mmCIF file of N, CA and C and ligand atoms in Angstrom:
data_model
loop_
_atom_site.group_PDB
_atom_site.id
_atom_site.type_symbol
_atom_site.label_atom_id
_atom_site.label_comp_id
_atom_site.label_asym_id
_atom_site.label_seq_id
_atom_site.Cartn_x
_atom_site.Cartn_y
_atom_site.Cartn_z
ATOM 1 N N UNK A 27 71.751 98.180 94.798
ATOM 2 C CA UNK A 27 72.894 97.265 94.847
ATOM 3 C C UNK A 27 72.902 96.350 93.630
ATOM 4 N N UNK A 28 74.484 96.093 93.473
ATOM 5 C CA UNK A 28 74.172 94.663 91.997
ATOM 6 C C UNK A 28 73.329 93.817 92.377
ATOM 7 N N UNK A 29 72.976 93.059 91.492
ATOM 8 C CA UNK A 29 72.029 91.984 91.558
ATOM 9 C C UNK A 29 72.985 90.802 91.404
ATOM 10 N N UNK A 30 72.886 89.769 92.491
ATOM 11 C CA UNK A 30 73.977 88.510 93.010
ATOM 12 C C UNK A 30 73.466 87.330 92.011
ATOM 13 N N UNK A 31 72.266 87.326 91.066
ATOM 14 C CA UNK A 31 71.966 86.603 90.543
ATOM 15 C C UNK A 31 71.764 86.847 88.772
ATOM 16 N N UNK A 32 73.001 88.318 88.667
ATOM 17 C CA UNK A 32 72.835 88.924 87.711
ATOM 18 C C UNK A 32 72.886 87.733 86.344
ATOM 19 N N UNK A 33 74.205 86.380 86.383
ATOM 20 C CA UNK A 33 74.432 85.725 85.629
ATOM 21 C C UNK A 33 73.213 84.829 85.213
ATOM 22 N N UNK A 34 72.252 84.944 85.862
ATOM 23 C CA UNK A 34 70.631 84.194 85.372
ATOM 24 C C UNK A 34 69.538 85.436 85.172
ATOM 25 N N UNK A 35 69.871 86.691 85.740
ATOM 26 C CA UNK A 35 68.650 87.166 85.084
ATOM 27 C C UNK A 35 69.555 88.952 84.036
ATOM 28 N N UNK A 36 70.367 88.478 83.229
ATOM 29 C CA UNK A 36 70.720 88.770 82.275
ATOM 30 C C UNK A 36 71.466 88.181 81.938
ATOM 31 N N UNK A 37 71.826 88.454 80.233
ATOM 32 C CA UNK A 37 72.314 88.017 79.110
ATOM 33 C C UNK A 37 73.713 88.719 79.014
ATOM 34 N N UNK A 38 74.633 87.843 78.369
ATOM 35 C CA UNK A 38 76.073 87.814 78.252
ATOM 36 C C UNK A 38 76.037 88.628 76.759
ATOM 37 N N UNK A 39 76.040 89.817 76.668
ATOM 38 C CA UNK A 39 76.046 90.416 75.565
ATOM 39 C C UNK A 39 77.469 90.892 75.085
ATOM 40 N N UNK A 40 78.759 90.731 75.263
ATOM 41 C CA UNK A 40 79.942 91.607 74.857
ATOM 42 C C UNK A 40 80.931 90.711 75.684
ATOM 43 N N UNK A 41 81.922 91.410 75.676
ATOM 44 C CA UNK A 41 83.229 90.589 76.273
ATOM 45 C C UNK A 41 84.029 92.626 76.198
ATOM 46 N N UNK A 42 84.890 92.247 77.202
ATOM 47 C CA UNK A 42 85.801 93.758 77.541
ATOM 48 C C UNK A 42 86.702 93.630 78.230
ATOM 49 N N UNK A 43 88.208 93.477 77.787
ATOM 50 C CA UNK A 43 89.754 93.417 78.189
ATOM 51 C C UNK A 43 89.286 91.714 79.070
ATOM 52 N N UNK A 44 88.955 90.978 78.108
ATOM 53 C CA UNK A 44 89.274 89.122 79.036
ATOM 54 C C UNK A 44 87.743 88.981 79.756
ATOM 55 N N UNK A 45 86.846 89.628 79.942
ATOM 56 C CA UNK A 45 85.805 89.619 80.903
ATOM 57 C C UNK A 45 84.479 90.050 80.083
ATOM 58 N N UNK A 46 83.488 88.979 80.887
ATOM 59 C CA UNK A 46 82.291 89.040 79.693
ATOM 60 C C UNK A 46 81.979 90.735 80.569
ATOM 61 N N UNK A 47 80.639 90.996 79.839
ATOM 62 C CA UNK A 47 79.493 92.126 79.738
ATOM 63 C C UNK A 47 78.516 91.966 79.818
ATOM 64 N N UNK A 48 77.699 91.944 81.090
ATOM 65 C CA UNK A 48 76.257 91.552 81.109
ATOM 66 C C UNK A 48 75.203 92.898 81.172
ATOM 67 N N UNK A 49 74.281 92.201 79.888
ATOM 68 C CA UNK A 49 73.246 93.500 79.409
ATOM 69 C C UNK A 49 72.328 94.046 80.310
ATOM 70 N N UNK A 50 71.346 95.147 79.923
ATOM 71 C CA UNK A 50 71.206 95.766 78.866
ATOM 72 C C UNK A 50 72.336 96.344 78.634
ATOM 73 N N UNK A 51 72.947 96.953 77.422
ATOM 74 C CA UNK A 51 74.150 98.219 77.183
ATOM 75 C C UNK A 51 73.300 98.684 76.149
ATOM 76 N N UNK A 52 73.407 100.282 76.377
ATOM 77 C CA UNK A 52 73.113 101.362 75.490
ATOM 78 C C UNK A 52 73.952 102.524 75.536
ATOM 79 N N UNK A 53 75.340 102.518 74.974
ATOM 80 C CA UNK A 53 76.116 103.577 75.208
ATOM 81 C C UNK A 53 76.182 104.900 74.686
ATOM 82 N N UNK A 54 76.055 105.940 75.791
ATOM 83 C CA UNK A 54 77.238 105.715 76.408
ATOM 84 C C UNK A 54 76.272 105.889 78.297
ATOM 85 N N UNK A 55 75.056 105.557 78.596
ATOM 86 C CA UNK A 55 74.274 106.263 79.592
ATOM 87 C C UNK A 55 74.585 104.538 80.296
ATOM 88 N N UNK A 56 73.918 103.794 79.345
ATOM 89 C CA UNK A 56 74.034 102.090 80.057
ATOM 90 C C UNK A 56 74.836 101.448 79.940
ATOM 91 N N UNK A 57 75.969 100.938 80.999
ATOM 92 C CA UNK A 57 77.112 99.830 80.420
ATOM 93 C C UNK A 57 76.347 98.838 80.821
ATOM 94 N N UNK A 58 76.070 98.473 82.156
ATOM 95 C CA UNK A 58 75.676 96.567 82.404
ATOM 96 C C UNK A 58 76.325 96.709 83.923
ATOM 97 N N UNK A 59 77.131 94.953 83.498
ATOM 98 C CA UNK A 59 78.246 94.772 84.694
ATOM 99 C C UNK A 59 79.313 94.069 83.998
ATOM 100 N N UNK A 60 80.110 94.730 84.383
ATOM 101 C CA UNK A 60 81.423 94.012 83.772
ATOM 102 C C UNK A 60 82.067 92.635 84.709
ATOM 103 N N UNK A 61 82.836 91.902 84.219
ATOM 104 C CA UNK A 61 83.367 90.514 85.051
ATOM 105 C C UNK A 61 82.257 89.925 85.447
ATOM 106 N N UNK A 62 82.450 88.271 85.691
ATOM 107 C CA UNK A 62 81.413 87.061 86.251
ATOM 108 C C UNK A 62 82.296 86.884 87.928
ATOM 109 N N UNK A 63 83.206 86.220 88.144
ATOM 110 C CA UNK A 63 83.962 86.214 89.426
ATOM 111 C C UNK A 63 83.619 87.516 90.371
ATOM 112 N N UNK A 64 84.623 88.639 89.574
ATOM 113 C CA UNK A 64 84.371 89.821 90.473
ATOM 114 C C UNK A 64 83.588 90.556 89.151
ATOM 115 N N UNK A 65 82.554 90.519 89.737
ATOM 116 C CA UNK A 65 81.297 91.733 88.590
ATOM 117 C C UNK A 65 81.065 93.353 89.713
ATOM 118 N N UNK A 66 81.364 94.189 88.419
ATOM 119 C CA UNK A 66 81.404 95.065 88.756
ATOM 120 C C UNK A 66 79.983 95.760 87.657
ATOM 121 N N UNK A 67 78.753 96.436 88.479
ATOM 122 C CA UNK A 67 77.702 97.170 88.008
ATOM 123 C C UNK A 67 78.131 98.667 87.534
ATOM 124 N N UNK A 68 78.576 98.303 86.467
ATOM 125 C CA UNK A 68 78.897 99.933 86.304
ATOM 126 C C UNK A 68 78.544 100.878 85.798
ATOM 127 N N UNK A 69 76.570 100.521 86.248
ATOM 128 C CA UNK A 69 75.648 101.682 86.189
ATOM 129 C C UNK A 69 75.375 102.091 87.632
ATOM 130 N N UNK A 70 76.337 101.601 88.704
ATOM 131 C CA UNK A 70 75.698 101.760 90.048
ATOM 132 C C UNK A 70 77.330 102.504 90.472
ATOM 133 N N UNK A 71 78.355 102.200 89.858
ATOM 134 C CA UNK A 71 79.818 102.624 90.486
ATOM 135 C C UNK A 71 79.631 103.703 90.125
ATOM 136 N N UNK A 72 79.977 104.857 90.914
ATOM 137 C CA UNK A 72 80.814 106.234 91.270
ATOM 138 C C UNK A 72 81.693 106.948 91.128
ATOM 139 N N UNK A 73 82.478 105.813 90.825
ATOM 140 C CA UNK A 73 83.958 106.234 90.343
ATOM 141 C C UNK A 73 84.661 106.553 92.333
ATOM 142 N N UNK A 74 84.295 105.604 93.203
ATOM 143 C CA UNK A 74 84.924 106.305 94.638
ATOM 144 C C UNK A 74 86.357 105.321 94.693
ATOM 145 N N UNK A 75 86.619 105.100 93.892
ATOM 146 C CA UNK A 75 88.279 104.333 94.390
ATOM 147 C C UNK A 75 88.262 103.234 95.103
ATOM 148 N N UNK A 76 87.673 103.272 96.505
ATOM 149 C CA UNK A 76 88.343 101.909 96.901
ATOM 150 C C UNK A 76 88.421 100.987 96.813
ATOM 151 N N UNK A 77 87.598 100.537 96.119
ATOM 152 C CA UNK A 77 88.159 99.032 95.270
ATOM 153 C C UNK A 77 89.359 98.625 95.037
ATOM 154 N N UNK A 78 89.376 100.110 94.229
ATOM 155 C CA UNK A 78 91.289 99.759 93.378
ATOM 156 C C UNK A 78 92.247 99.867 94.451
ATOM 157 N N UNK A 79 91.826 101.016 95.772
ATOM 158 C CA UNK A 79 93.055 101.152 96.738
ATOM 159 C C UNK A 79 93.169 99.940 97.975
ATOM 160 N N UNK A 80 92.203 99.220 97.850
ATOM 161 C CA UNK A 80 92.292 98.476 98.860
ATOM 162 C C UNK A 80 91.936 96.663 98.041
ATOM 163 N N UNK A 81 91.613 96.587 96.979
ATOM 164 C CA UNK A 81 92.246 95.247 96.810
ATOM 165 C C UNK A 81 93.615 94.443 96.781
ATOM 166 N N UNK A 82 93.994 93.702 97.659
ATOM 167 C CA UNK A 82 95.315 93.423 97.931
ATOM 168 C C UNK A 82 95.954 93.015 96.199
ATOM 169 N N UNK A 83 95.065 92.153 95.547
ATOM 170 C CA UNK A 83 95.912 92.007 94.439
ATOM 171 C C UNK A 83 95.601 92.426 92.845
ATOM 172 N N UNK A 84 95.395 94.281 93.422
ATOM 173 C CA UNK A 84 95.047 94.587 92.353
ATOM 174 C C UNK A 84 94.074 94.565 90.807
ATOM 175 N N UNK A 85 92.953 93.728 90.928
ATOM 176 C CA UNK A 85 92.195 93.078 90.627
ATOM 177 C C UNK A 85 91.462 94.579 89.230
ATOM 178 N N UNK A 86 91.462 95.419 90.224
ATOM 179 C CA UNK A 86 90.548 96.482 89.164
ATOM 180 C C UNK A 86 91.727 97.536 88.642
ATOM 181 N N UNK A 87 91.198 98.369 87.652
ATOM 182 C CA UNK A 87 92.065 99.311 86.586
ATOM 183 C C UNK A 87 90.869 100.126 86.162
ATOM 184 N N UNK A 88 91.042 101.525 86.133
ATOM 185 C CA UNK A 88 89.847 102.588 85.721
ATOM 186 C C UNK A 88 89.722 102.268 84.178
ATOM 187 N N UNK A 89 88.472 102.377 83.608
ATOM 188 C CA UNK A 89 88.236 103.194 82.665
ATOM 189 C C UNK A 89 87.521 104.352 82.065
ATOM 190 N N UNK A 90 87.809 104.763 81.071
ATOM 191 C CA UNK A 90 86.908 105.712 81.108
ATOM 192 C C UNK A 90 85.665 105.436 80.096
ATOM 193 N N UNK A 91 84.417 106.307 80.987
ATOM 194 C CA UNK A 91 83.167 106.377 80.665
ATOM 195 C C UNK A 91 82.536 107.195 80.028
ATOM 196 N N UNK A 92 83.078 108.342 79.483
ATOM 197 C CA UNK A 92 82.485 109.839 79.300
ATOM 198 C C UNK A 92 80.814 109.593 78.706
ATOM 199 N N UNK A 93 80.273 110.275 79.579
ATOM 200 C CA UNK A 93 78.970 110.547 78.968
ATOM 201 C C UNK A 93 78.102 109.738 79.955
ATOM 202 N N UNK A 94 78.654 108.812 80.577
ATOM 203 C CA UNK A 94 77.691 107.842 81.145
ATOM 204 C C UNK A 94 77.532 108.884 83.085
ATOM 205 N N UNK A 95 75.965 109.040 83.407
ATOM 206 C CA UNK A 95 75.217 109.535 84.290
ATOM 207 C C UNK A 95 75.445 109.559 85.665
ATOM 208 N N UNK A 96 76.195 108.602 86.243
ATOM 209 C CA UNK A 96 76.858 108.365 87.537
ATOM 210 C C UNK A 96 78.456 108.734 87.491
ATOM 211 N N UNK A 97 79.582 108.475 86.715
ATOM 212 C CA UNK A 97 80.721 108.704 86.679
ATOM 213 C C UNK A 97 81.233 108.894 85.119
ATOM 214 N N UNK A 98 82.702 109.266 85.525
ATOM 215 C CA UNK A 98 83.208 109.223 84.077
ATOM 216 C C UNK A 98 84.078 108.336 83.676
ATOM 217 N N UNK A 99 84.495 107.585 85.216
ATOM 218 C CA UNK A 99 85.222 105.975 84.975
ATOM 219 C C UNK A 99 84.776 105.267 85.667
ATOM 220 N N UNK A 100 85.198 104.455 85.486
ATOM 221 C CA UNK A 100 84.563 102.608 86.248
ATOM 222 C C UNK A 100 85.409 102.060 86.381
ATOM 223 N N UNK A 101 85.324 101.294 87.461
ATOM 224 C CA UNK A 101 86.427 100.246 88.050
ATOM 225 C C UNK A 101 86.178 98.789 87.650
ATOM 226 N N UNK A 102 87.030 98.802 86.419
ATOM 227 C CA UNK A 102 87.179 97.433 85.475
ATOM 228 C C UNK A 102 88.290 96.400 86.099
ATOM 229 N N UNK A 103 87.546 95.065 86.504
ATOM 230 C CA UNK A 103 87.907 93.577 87.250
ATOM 231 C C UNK A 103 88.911 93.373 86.210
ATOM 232 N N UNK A 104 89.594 93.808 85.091
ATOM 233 C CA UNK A 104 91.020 93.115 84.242
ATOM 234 C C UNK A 104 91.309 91.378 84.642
ATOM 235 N N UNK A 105 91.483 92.163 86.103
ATOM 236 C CA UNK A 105 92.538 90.516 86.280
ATOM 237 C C UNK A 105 91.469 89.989 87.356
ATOM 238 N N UNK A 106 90.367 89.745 87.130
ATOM 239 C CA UNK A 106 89.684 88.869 88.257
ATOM 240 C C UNK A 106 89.597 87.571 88.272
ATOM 241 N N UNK A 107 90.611 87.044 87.652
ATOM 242 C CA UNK A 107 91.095 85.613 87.564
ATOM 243 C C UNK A 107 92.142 85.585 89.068
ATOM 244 N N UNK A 108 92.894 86.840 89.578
ATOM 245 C CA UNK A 108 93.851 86.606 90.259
ATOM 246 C C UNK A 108 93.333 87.141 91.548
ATOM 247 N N UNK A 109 91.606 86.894 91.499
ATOM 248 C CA UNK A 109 90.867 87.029 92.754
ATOM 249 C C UNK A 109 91.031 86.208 94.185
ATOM 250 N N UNK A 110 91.614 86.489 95.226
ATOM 251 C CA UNK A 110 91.326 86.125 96.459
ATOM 252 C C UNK A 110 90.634 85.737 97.354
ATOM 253 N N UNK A 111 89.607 86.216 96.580
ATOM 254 C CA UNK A 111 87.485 86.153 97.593
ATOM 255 C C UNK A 111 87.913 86.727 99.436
ATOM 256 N N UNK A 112 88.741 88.295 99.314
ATOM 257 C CA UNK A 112 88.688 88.779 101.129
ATOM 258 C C UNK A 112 87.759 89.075 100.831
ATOM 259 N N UNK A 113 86.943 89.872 100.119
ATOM 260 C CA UNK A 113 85.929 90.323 100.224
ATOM 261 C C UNK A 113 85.811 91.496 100.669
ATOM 262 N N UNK A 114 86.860 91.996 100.600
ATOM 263 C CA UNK A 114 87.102 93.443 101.071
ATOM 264 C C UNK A 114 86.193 94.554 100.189
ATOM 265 N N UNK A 115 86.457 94.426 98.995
ATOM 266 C CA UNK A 115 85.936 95.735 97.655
ATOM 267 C C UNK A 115 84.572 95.403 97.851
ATOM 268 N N UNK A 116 83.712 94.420 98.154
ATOM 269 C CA UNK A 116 82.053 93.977 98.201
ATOM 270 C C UNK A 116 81.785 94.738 99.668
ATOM 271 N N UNK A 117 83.068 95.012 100.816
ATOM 272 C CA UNK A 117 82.671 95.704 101.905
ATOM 273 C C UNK A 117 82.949 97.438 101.853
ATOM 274 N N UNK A 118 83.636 97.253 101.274
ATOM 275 C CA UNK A 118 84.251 99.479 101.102
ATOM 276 C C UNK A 118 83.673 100.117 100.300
ATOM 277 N N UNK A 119 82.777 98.984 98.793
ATOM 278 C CA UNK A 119 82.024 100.394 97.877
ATOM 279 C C UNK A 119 80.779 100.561 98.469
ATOM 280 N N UNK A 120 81.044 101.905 98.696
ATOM 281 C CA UNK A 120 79.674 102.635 98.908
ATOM 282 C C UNK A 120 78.553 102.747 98.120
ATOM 283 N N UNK A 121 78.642 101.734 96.950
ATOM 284 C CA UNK A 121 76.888 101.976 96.606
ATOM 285 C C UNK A 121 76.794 100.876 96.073
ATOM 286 N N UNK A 122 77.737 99.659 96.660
ATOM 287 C CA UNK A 122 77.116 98.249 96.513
ATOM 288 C C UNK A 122 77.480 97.670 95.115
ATOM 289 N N UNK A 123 78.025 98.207 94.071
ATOM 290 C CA UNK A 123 78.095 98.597 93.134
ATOM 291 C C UNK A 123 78.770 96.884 92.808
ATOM 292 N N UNK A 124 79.313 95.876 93.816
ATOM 293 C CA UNK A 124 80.563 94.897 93.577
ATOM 294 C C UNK A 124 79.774 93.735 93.792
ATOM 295 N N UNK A 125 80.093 92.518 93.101
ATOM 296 C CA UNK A 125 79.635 91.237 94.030
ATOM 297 C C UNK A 125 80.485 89.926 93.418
ATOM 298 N N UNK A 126 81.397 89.567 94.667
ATOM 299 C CA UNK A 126 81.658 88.475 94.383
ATOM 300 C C UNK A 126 81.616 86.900 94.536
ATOM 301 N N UNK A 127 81.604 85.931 94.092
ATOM 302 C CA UNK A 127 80.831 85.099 93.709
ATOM 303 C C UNK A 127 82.228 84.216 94.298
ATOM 304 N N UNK A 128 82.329 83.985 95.719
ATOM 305 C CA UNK A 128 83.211 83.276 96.290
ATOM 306 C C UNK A 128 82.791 81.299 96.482
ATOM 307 N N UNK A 129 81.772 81.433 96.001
ATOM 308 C CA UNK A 129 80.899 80.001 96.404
ATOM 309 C C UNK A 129 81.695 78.782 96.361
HETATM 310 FE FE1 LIG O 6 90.290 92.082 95.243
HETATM 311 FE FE2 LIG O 6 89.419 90.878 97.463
HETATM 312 FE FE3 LIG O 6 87.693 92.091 95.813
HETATM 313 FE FE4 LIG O 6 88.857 89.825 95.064
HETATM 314 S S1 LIG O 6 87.426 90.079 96.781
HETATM 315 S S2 LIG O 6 88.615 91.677 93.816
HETATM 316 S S3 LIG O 6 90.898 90.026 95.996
HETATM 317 S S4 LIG O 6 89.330 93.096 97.025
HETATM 318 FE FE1 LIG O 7 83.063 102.090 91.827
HETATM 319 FE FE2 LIG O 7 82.472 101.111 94.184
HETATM 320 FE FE3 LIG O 7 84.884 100.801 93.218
HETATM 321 S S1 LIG O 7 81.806 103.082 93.390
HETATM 322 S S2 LIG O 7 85.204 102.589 91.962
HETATM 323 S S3 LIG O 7 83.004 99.961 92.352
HETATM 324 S S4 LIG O 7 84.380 101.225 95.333
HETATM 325 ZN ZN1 LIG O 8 85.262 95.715 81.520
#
């Protein structure tokens, strides 16, 4: 599962469409996690959708990954400024892959 304390035990290495990038990255096998609000691990995502089909306000947008070991896209937080905190996408991905930081 992501790590909920990823913003202290890694480093803010990159920025990607408005949203930082937390390290290691070695592309194209290691991305990190993308977004701080809604962070998405997208060495742990799958590419299984529901994130994107069941966040009410649209929050994630695929990209693509080619080459990287688990999937060939990732479900990139774009607009996780226009986050809600249901908490729905931290309950439907199947490999834990989400965590948001409703505090
Ligand atoms: Fe979307 Fe809800 Fe997840 Fe926020 S917590 S990204 S509103 S599904
Ligand atoms: Fe990836 Fe989990 Fe969404 S596997 S596509 S973050 S539901
Ligand atoms: Zn991103």
């Amino acid at each position: 599962a992501i790590d909920p304390q990823f913003h202290e035990n890694r480093e803010q290495v990159d920025e990607h469409n408005g949203h930082a990038v937390w390290g290691p990255v070695d592309e194209p096998e290691e991305l990190g996690i993308h977004g701080t609000h809604v962070a998405v691990d997208f060495d742990l995502c799958i590419a299984d959708g529901a994130c994107l089909e069941d966040c009410p306000v649209d929050v994630f947008e695929w990209v693509d990954t080619p080459g990287h070991p688990e999937s060939e896209e990732k479900a990139d937080p774009t607009k996780e400024a226009q986050c809600i905190d249901c908490m729905l996408c931290v309950d439907v991905c199947p490999v834990d892959a989400i965590d948001v930081d409703a505090g």
